[in-house]
Short mmCIF file of C-alpha atoms in Angstrom, two decimals:
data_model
loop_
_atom_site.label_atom_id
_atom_site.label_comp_id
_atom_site.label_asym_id
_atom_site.label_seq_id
_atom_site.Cartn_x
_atom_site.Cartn_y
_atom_site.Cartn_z
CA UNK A 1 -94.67 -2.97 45.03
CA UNK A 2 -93.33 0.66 44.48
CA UNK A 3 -92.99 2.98 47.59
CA UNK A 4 -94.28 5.89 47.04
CA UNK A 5 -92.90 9.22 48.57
CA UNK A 6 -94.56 11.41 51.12
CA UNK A 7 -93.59 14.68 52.31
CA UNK A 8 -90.13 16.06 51.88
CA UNK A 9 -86.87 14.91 52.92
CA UNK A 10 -84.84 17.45 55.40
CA UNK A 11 -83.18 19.35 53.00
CA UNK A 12 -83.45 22.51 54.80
CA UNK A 13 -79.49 22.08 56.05
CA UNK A 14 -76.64 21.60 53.52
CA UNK A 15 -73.28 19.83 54.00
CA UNK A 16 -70.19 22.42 54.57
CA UNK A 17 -69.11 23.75 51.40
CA UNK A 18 -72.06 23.04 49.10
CA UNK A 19 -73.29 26.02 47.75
CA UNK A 20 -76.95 27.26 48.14
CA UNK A 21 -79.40 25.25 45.46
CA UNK A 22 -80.20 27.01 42.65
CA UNK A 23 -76.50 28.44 41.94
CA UNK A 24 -75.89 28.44 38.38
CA UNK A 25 -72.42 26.90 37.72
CA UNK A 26 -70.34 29.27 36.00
CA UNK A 27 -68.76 29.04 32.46
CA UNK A 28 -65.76 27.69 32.65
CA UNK A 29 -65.21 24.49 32.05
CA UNK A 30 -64.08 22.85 35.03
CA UNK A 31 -66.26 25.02 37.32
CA UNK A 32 -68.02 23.61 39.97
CA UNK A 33 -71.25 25.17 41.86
CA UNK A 34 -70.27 23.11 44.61
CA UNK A 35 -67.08 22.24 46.23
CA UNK A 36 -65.64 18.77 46.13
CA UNK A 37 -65.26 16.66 49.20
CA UNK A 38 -62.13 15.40 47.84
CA UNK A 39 -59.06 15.69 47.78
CA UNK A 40 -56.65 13.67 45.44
CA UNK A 41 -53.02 13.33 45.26
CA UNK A 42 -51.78 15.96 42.90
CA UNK A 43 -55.12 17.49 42.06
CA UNK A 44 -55.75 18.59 38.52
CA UNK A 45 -53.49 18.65 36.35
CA UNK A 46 -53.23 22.60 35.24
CA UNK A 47 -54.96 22.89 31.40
CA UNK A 48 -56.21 19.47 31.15
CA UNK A 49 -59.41 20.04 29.78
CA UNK A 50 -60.75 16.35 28.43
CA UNK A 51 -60.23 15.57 32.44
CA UNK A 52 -57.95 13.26 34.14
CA UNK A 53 -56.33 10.46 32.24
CA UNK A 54 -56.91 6.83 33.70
CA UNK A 55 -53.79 5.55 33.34
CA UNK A 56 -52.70 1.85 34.12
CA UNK A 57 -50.16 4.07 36.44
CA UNK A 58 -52.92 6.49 37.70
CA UNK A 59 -53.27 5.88 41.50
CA UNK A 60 -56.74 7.07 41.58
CA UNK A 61 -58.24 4.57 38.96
CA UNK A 62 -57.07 2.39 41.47
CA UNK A 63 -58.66 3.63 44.19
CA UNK A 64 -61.56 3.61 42.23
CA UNK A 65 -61.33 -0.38 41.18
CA UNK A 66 -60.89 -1.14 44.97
CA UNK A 67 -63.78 -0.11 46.21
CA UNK A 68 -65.95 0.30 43.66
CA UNK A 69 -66.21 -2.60 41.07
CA UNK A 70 -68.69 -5.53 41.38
CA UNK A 71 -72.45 -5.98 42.03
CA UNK A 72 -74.70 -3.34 43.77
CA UNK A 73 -78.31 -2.99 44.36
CA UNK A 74 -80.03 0.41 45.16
CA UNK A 75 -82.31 2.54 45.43
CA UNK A 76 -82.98 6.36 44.20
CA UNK A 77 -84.80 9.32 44.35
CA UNK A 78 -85.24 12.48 42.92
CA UNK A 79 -85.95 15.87 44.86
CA UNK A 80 -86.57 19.08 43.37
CA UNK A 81 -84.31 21.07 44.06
CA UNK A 82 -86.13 24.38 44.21
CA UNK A 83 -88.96 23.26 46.16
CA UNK A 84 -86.74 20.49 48.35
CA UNK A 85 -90.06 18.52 47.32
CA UNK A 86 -90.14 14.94 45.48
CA UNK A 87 -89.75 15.00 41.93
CA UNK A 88 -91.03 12.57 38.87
CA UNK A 89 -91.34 9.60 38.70
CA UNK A 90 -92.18 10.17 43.01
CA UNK A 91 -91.83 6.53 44.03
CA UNK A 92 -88.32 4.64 44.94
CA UNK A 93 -86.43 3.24 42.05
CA UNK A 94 -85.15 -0.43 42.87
CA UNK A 95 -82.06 -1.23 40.67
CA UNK A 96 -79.16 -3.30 40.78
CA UNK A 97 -75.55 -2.38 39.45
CA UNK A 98 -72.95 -4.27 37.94
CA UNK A 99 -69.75 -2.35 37.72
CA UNK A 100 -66.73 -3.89 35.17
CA UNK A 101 -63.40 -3.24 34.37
CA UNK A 102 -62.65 -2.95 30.88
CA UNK A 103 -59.97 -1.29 28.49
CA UNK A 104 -60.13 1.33 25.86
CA UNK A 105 -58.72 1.06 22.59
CA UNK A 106 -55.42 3.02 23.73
CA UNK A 107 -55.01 0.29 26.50
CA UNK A 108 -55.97 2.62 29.44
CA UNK A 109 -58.32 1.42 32.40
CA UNK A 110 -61.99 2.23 32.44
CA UNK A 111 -64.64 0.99 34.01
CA UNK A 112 -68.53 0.02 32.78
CA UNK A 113 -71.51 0.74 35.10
CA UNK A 114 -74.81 -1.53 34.01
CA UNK A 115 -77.74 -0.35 35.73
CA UNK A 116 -81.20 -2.85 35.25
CA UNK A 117 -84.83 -2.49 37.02
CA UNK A 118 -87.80 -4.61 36.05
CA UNK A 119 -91.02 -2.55 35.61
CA UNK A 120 -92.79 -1.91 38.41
CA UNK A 121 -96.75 -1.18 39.16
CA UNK A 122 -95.59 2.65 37.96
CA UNK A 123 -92.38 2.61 36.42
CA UNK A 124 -91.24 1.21 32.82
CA UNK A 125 -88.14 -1.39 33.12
CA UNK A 126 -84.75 0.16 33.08
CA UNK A 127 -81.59 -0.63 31.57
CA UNK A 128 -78.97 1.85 30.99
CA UNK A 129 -75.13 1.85 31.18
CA UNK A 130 -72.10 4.44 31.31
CA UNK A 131 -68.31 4.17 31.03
CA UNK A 132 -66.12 6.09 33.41
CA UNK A 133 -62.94 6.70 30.87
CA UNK A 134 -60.60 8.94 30.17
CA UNK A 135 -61.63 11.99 28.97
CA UNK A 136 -64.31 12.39 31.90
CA UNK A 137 -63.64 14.63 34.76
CA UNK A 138 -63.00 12.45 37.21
CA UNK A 139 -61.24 12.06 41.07
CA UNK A 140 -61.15 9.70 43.57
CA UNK A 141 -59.17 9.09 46.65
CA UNK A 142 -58.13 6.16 48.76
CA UNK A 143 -60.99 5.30 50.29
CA UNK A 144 -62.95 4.71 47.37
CA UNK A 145 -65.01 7.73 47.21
CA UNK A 146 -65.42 9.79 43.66
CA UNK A 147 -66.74 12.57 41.68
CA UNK A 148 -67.37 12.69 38.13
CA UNK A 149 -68.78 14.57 35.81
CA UNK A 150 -70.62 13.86 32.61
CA UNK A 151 -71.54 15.99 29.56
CA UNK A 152 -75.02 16.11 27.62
CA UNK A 153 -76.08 13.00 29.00
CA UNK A 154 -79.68 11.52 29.16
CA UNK A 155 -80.90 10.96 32.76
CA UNK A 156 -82.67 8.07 33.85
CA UNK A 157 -86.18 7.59 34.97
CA UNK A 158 -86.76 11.33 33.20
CA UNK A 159 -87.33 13.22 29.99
CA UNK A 160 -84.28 15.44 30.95
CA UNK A 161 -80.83 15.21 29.16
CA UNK A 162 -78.53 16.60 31.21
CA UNK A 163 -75.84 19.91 30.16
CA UNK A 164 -73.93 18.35 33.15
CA UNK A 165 -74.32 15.83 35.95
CA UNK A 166 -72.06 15.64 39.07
CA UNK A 167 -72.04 12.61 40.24
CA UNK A 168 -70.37 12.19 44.01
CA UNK A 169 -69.86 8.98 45.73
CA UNK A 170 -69.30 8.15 49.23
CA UNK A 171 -68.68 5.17 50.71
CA UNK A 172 -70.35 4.43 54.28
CA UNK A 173 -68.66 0.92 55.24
CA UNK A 174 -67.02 -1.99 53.44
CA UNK A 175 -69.95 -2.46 51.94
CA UNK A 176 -72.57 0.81 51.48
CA UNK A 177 -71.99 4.02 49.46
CA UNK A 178 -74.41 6.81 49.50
CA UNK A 179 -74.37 8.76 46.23
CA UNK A 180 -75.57 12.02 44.80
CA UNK A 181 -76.24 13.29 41.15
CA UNK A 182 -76.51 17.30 40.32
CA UNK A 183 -78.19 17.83 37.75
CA UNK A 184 -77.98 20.81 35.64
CA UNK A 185 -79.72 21.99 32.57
CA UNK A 186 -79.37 23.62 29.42
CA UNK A 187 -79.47 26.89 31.52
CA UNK A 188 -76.50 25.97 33.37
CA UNK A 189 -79.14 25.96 36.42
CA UNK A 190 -79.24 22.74 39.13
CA UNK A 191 -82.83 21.10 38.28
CA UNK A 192 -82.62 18.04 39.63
CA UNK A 193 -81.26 15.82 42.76
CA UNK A 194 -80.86 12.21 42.47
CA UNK A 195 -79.98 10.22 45.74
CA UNK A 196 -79.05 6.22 45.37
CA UNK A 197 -78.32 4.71 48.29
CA UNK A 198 -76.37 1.04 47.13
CA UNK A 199 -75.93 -2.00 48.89
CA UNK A 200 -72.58 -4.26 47.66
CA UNK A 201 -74.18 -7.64 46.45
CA UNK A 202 -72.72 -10.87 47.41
CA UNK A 203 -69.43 -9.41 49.80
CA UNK A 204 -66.22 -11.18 50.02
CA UNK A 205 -64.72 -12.96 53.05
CA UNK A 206 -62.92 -10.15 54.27
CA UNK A 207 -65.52 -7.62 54.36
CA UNK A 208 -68.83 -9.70 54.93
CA UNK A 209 -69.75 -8.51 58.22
CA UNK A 210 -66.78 -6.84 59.31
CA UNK A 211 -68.17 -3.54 59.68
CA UNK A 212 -71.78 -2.82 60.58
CA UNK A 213 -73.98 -0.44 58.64
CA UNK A 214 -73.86 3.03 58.38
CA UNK A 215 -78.06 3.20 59.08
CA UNK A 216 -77.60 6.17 57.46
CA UNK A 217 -80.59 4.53 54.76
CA UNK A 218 -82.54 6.48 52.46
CA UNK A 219 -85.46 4.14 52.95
CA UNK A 220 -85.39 5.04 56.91
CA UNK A 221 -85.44 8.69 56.21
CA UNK A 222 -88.97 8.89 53.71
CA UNK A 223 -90.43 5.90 56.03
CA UNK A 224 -90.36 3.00 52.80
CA UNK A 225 -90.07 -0.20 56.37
CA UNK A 226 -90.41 -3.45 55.37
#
């Protein structure tokens, strides 16, 4: 059955460099209204406006593929992020993940994200996808953790499409990643905060069990206990 929120999550502190909610992101068209926690070999590459290309060369598409690829189950949230209060649809979204790696036409390495729910007492079944390729704005470092951002794009679980969405990933253990999606609308204003908290299905040998979890869990922190 669907969990169904309560109260507000602690919002009222903010990690180090994010800036207040509510900035409007600026113009230009790599601006960011908050500032990355990453930091990538090289950075951007001066003028490159369709974003980094994902070559089969391109270190961080491999850091990417290490971590990330394969099956994940999750769950999300959404908080509004003028209020710091629960937002539509105001239950937890269950979900799994299956993330691919495929390659484009020009022979470069992307990767395909299939996200599937089954309905729910309150919620409609889900099934959406994305590519990560090479004309998105995209970074990663070793460890696996990424941002990306994505263009008029429609936003799951809501009515809203999206101007821009940045996406930031972070993983927790060999096995956990915590993730959070800024959404901003056609006012260039933040309206929405998405938090997925993903759990990598069936492990392999060398990371099953060798690291415990973060209990950093979304679930622990708006009281959903099983």
């Amino acid at each position: 059955s669907d969990s169904f929120l309560v109260g507000a999550p602690p919002l009222h502190r903010r990690p180090h460099g994010i800036a207040p909610i509510g900035t409007p992101i600026a113009s230009e068209p790599h601006a960011r209204a908050v500032a990355m926690p990453l930091s990538c070999a090289g950075g951007r590459r001066p003028g490159a406006l369709g974003g980094l290309r994902m070559q089969s060369s391109d270190p961080q598409w491999y850091a990417f593929q290490g971590y990330n690829l394969g099956k994940w189950t999750g769950t999300a949230i959404h908080i509004d992020p003028n209020s710091g209060e629960y937002a539509q649809p105001y239950v937890v979204r269950k979900y799994s993940l299956d993330v691919n790696e495929v390659k484009t036409k020009e022979g470069s390495d992307a990767g395909v994200e299939k996200m599937e729910s089954e309905a729910s007492e309150t919620l409609p079944a889900l099934e959406c996808s994305k590519t990560i390729i090479s004309d998105d704005d995209f970074d990663a470092t070793a460890d696996g953790a990424y941002s990306l951002d994505r263009r008029e794009v429609k936003v799951a679980d809501t009515s809203t499409t999206a101007s821009l969405l940045i996406e930031l990933s972070l993983p927790m253990s060999d096995n956990e990643r915590v993730r959070c999606e800024l959404v901003y609308d056609a006012n260039s204003e933040l309206s929405l905060i998405i938090l997925r908290e993903e759990i990598r299905l069936n492990p392999t040998p060398s990371t099953k069990g060798a690291e415990k979890s973060s209990g950093s869990k979304i679930s622990a922190k708006i009281g959903d206990k099983k």
